[in-house]
XYZ file of C-alpha atoms in Angstrom:
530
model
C -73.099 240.138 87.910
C -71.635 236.897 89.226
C -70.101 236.438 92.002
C -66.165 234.434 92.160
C -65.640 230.988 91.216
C -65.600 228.733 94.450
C -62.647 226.222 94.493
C -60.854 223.992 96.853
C -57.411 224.894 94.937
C -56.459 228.250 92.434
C -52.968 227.103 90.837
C -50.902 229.792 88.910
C -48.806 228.770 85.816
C -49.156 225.910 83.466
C -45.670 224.471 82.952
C -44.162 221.549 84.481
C -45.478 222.356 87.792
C -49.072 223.425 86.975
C -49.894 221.194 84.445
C -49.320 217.786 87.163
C -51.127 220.061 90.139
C -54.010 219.919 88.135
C -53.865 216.153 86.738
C -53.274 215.335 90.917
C -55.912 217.627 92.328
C -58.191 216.178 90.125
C -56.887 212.181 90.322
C -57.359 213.368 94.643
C -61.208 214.395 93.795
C -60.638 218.171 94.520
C -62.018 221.040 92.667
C -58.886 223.395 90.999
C -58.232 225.875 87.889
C -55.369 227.020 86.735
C -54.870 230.222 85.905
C -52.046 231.160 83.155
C -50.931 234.649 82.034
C -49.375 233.129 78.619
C -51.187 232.295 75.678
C -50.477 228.648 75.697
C -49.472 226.445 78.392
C -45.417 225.038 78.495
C -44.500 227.908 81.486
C -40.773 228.235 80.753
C -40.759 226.295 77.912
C -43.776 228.568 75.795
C -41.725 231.640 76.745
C -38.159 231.072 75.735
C -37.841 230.560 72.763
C -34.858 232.396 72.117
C -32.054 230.991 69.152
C -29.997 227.667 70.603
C -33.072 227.129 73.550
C -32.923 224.168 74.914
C -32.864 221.801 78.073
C -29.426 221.121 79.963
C -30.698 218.256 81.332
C -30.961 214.950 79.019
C -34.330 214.228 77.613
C -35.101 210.958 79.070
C -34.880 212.440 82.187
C -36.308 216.084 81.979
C -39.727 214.700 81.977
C -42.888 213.195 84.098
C -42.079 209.660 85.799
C -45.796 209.369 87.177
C -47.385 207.999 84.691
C -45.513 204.463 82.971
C -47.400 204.858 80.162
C -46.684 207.871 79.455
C -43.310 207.628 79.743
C -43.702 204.761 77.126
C -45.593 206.464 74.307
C -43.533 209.527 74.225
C -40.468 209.225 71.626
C -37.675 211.869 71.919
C -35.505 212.845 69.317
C -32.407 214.024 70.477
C -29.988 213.747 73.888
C -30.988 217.164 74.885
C -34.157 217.835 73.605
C -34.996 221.898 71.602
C -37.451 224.358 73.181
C -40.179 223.436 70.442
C -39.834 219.713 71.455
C -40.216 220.656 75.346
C -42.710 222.547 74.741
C -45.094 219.971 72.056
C -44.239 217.626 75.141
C -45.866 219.315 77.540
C -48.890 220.555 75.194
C -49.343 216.428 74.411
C -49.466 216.019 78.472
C -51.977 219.188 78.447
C -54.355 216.951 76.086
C -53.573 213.614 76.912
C -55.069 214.059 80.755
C -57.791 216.610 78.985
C -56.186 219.300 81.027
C -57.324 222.326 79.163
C -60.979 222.528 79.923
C -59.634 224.000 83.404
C -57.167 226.167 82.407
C -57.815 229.511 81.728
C -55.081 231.151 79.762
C -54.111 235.006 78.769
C -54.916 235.837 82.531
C -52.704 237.407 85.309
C -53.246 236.959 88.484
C -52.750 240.380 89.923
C -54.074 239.711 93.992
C -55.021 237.243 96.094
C -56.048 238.279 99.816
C -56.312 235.958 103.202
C -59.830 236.095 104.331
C -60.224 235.106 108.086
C -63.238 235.264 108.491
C -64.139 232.390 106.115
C -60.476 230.971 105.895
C -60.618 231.103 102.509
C -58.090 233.034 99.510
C -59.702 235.639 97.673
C -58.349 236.028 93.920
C -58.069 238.729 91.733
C -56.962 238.598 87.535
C -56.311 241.260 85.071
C -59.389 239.845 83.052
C -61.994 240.679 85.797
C -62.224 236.946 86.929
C -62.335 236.240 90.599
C -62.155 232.719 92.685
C -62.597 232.010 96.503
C -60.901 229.143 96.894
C -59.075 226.988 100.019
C -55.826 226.694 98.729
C -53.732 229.086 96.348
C -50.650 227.277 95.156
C -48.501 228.950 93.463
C -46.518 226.873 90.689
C -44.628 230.053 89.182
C -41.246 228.885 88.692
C -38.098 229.575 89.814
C -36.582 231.261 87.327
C -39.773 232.828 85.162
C -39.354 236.766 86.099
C -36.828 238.289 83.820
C -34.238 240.708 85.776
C -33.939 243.982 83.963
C -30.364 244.924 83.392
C -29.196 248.334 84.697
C -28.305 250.229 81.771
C -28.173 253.891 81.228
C -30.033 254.969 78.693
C -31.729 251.527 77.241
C -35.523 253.525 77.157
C -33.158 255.640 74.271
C -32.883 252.566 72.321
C -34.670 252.908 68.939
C -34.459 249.169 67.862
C -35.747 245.813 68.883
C -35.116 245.106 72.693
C -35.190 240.985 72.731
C -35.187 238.992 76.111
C -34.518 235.508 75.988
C -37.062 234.593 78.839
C -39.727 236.563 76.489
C -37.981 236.169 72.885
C -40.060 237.655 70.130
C -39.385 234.933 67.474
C -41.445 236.923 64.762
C -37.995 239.671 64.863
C -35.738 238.690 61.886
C -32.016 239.484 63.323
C -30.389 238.211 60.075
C -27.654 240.397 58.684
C -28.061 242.806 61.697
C -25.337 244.438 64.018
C -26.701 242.510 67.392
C -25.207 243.678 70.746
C -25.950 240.788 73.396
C -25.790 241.133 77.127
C -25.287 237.974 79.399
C -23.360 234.609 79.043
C -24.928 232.247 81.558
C -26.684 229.228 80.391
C -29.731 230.989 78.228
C -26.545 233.954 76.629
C -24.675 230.599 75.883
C -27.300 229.343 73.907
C -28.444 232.551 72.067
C -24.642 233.098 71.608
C -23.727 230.323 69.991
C -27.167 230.022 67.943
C -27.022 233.993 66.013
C -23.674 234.000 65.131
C -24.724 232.066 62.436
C -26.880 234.360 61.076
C -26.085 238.033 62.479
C -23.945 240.637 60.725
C -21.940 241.575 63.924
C -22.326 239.856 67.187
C -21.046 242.020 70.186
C -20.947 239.923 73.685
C -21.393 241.707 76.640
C -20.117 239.483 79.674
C -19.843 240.566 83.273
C -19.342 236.958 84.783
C -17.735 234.395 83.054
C -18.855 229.923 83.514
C -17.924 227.330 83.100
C -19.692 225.808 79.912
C -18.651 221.698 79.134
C -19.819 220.398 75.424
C -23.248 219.005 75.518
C -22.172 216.161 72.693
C -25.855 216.401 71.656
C -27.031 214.502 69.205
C -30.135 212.169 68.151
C -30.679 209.772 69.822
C -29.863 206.122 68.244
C -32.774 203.261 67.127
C -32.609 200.985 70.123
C -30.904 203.161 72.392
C -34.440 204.949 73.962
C -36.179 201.465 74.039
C -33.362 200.207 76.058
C -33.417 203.014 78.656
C -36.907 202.741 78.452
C -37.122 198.882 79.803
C -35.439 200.348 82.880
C -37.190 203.932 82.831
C -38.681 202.607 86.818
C -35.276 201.888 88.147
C -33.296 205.118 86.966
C -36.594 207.225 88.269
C -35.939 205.934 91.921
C -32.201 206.407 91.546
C -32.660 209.963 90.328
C -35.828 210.602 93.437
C -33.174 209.430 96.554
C -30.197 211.188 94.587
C -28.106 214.004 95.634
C -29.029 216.389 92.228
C -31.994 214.126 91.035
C -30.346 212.546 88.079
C -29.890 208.672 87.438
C -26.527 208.864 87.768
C -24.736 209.515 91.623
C -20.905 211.362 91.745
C -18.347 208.533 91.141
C -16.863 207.662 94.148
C -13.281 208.745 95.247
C -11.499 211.988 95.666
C -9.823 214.234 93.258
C -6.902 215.369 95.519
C -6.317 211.635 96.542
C -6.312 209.992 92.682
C -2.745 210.012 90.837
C -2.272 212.823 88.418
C -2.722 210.548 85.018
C -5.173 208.767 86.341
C -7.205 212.060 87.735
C -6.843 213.253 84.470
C -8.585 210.761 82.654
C -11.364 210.253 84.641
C -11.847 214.042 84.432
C -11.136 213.923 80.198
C -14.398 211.094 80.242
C -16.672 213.322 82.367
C -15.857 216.593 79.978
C -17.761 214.747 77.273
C -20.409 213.097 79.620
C -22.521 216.615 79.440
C -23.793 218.948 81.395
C -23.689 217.054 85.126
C -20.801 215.363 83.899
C -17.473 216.891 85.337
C -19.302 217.621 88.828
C -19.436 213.936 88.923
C -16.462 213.051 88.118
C -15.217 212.702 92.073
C -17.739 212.738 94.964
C -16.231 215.799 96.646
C -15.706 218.570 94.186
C -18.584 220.698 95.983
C -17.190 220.060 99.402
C -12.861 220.035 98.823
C -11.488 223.142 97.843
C -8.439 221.793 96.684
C -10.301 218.504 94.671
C -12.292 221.411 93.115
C -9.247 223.328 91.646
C -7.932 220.189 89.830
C -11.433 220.080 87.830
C -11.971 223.603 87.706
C -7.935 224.136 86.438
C -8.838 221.214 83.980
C -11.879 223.151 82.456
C -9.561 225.845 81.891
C -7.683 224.172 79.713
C -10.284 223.547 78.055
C -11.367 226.578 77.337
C -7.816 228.033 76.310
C -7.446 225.289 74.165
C -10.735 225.906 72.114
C -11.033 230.016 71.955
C -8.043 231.011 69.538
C -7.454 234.633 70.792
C -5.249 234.723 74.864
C -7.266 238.050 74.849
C -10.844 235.970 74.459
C -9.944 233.096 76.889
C -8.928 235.536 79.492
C -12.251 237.419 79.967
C -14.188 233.640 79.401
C -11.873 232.072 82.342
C -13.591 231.594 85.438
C -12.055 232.063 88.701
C -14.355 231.065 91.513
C -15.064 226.898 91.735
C -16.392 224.911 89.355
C -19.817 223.968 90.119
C -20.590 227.164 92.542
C -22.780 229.092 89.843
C -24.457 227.158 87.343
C -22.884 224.822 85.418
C -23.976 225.700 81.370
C -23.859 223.084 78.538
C -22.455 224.593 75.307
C -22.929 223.582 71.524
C -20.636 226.047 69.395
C -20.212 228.669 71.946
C -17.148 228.729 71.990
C -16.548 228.168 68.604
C -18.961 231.628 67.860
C -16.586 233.269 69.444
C -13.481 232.131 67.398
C -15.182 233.940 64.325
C -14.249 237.037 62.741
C -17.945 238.971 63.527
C -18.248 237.996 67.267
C -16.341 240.370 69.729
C -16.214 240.145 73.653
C -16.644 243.066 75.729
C -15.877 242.569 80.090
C -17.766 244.801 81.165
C -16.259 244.910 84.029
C -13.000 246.569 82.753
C -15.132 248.206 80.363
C -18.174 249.064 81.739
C -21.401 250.411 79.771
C -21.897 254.213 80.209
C -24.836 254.997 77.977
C -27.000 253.188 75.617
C -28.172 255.877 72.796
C -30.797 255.269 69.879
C -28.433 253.472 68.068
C -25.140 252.151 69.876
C -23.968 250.874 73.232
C -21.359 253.300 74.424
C -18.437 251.778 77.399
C -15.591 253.764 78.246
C -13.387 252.748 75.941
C -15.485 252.583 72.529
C -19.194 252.453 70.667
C -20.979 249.421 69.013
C -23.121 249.875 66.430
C -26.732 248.247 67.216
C -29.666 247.449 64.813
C -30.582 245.057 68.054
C -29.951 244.635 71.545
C -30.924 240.992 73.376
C -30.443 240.592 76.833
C -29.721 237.053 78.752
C -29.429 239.026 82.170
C -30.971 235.976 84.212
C -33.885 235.954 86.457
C -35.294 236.820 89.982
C -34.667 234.038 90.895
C -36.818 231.349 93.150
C -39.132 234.583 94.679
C -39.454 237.366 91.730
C -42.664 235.538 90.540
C -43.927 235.055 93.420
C -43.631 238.704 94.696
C -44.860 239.510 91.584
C -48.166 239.297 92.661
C -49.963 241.079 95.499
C -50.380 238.557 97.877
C -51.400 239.751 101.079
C -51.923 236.794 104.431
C -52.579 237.486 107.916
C -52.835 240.385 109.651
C -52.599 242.532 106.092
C -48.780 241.053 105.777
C -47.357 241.674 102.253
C -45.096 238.822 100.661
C -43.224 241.428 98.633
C -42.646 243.221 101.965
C -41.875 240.187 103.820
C -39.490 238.791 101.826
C -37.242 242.134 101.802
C -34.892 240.809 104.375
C -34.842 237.568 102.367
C -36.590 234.674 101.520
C -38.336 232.261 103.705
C -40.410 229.378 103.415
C -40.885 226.238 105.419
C -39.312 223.049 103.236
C -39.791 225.731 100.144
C -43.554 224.636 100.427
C -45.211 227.431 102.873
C -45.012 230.163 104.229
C -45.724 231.770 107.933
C -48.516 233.745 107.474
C -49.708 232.777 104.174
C -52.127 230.014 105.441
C -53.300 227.321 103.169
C -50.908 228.622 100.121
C -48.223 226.376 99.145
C -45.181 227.160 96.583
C -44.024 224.744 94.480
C -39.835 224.228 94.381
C -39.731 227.081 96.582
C -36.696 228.938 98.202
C -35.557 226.458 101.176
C -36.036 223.101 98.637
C -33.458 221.998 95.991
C -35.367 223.381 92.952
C -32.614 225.167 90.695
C -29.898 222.749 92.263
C -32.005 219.709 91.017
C -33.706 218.289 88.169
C -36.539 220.402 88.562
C -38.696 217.967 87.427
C -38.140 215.071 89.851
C -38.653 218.039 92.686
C -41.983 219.200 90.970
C -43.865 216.122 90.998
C -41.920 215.466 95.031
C -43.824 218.970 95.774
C -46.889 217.550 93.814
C -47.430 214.778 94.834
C -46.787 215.820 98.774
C -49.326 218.644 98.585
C -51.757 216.630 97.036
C -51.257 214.506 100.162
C -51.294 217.141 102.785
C -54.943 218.471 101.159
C -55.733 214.754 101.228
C -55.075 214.137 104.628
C -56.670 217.189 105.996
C -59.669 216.542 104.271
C -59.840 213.359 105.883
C -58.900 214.839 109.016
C -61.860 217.637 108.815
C -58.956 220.226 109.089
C -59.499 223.516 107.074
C -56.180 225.624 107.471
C -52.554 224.546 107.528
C -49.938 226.675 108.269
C -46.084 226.957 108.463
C -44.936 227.745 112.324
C -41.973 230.340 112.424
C -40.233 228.348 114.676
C -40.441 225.473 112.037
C -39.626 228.133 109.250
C -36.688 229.873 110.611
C -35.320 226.005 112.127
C -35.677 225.027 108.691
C -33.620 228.254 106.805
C -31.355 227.981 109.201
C -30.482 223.910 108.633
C -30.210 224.868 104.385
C -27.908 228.055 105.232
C -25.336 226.177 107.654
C -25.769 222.788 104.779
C -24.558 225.375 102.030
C -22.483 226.424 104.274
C -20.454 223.580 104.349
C -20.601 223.236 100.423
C -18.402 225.435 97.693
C -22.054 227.072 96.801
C -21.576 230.318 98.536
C -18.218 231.223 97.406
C -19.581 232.519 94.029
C -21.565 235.577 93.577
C -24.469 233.306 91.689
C -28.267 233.999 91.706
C -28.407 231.146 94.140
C -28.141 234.023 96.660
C -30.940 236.206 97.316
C -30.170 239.963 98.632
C -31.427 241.645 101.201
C -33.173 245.344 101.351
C -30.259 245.481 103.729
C -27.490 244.146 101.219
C -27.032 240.587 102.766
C -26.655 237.382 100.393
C -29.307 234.658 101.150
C -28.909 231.501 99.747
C -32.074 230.178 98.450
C -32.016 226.207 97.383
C -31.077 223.136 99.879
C -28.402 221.358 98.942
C -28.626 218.930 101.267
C -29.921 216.679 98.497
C -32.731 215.442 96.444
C -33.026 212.368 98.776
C -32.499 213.874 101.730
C -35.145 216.600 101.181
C -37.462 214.039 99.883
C -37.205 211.976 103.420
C -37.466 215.055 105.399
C -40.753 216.347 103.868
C -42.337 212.255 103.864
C -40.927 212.421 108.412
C -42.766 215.837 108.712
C -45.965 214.448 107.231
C -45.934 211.276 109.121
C -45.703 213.396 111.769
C -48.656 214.955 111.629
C -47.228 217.650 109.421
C -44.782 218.401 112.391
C -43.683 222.483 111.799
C -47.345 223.192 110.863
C -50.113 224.620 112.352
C -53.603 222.914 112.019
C -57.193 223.642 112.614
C -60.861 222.721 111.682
């Protein structure tokens, strides 16, 4: 029998995140596998592939910016790019840097253990494989473990049960009565994308957003060689930016501008996309009263689109725009203009029992040959607890995270020594484009292993003083934003019941200058040793 596979680095997942850990580790001269639990690599972008998925975030800019060439040879085809384009993307990076040969896919890890004796992780999988390697780094994703609704009765169900994070894309919903739970961004999509094709659509909402239109559409000859000729220049804009995009919030105030004139700046940033209207004015996540003039405006917009008062009612937010995620819609609203779609609030009619066949509320049944469910994520730490990690002293992370999340930076954690997390809670991750902040997390732990190799330094370690300092500094900097005035999944709970918030929204730039200070510093907030 053979004994585990000896490492200097174990990282888990092989999306965004993974795929670059590797391509670094190995550029940096270290040893590494990654370990993936799907049967291809593409992380978020293998699993969902749900009706309508695609990327919020425009194409040019939801992608790697460390390689130039890359960037060159890779053509897009539309504004926002589809799932399947995403996802041939990332399979082209997977074989253009000869990734696969160390990735070992259809694998779960299911432990990893601290060893102190040799300072070394000890890793379990579901396949019988086992590594001893320095560093674990988990590259999971923030938003990859599927929350499971509460529904009564749902195990009673005799038809197809469909998540978007885990769609089953062989399941043929055409002509079908479809009952759908969820309308954030992923619901939006799926929305929108199978009332084209579905007998009866029944929407299930408990929360409305606020969706603005994507105005996708290919992308022009010319217009992606001339981005392209400045690709360098918009990457450094979007790496010391407050959200990591290109484009900064236009400057000025909402509640200072003129009414016409407020009004047309805010009637060009409805049609910019997703970021658009959150960068209209420079303070609409800080000024209560500049945020109700956009968020008032978007309500327009939606009572001006959805036909029935009855419809735009349950779809019309009420918290500020901007303080749960902000969705990009093609046809949603439109789907639910048509004759076969109905909208159910759950919250003034709430779901009493699911049987083999219909979804019962209090005040009537629905018919369902299907059920899909866009009930979001646990968020930024289910992944991550998903696995039985175990550091010093026998601590659990599952157990230690029950009064909340914690990380140092959103990189490490005390008492996990040597494991980092990539866009962990306490980093801007989900409040970013995660992609700029994956290869920022990267590229600085590629750095840190660097320098303590050089350094003959074995074990690196968050401090708590360092960790708590640091959750502290993200809660009082949300504190002082709009964030935390929604009930979002931004906010972690508690076994006790009290909201966390999880991202820093201090800024992209920011957060990038504080973790380059702390490694200057000797990796001040860490503990080292030989």
């Amino acid at each position: 029998m053979t004994g585990p596979t000896r490492l200097d680095a174990l990282v888990v997942g092989a999306g965004f995140s993974g795929l670059y850990m590797l391509h670094k580790l190995r550029q940096e001269g270290f040893s590494a596998q990654v370990v993936e639990k799907g049967s291809g690599v593409g992380g978020t972008w293998f699993w969902n592939r749900y009706p309508g998925a695609r990327c919020d975030i425009p194409s040019l800019e939801y992608s790697y910016g460390f390689d130039p060439q890359l960037e060159q040879e890779w053509e897009w085809t539309e504004r926002y790019a589809a799932q399947g384009e995403i996802l041939r993307y990332l399979e082209h990076v997977a074989d253009r840097y000869d990734l696969r040969g160390d990735i070992l896919l259809n694998t779960l890890v299911t432990s990893a253990r601290w060893d102190e004796a040799s300072s070394r992780w000890s890793v379990q999988t579901d396949g019988g494989d086992s590594f001893d390697v320095q560093f674990l780094i988990l590259a999971t994703g923030a938003l990859s473990e599927p929350k499971m609704p509460d529904l009564p009765g749902l195990e009673n169900f005799e038809g197809e049960v469909l998540f978007t994070a885990k769609w089953d894309d062989s399941v043929d919903l055409k002509g079908k009565n479809v009952c759908h739970f969820g309308t954030g961004s992923s619901g939006i999509q799926a929305v929108a994308a199978m009332s084209e094709y579905v007998g009866h659509l029944t929407v299930f909402q408990r929360t409305p957003s606020y969706a603005v239109p994507a105005n996708n559409r290919p992308l022009e000859p010319g217009e992606q060689e001339a981005m392209k000729a400045h690709y360098q220049e918009m990457r450094q804009a979007a790496r010391n930016s407050p959200l990591g995009f290109a484009n900064p919030p236009r400057p000025g105030k909402a509640k200072e501008f003129a009414p016409d004139a407020r009004e047309q700046r805010l009637e060009e940033a409805w049609n910019a996309g997703t970021t658009g209207l959150l960068n209209a004015f420079e303070d609409l996540l800080f000024d209560e009263e500049s945020n109700e003039y956009a968020a008032a405006f978007a309500r327009e917009k939606i009572a001006e689109t959805v036909q029935d008062p009855d419809k735009v009612r349950k779809l019309t937010p009420s918290y500020p725009l901007g303080s749960r995620r902000m969705c990009a819609e093609i046809g949603f609203y439109d789907a639910l203009n048509k004759d076969h779609v109905d909208l159910v609030d759950v919250r003034e009619e709430p779901v009493v029992e699911i049987t083999a066949s219909e979804v019962v509320t209090n005040k009537g049944r629905y018919p369902a040959d299907a059920i899909t469910l866009a009930t979001g994520f646990d968020a930024c730490v289910g992944a991550i607890k998903a696995i039985d990690i175990t550091g010093r002293d026998g601590r659990e992370i599952a157990k230690e995270w029950d009064m909340g999340p914690r990380a140092y930076l959103g990189l490490a954690i005390e008492g996990f020594p040597n494991m980092f997390t990539v866009t962990g809670p306490g980093s801007p991750s989900v409040l970013s484009n995660v992609v700029v902040s994956i290869e920022q997390h990267v590229e600085w732990i590629a750095r840190c292993m660097g320098d303590m190799r050089e350094r003959g330094q074995q074990v690196i370690e968050a401090t708590r003083e360092a960790e708590a300092a640091w959750m502290q500094h993200a809660d009082e900097v949300a504190q002082q934003t709009l964030f935390p005035r929604a009930d979002s999944w931004y906010q972690g709970r508690t076994a006790d019941g009290r909201q966390v918030f999880m991202p820093f929204v201090g800024g992209v730039g920011a957060y990038r200058a504080k973790c380059d200070e702390v490694a200057a510093q000797g990796y001040e907030g860490f503990a080292l040793s030989p």
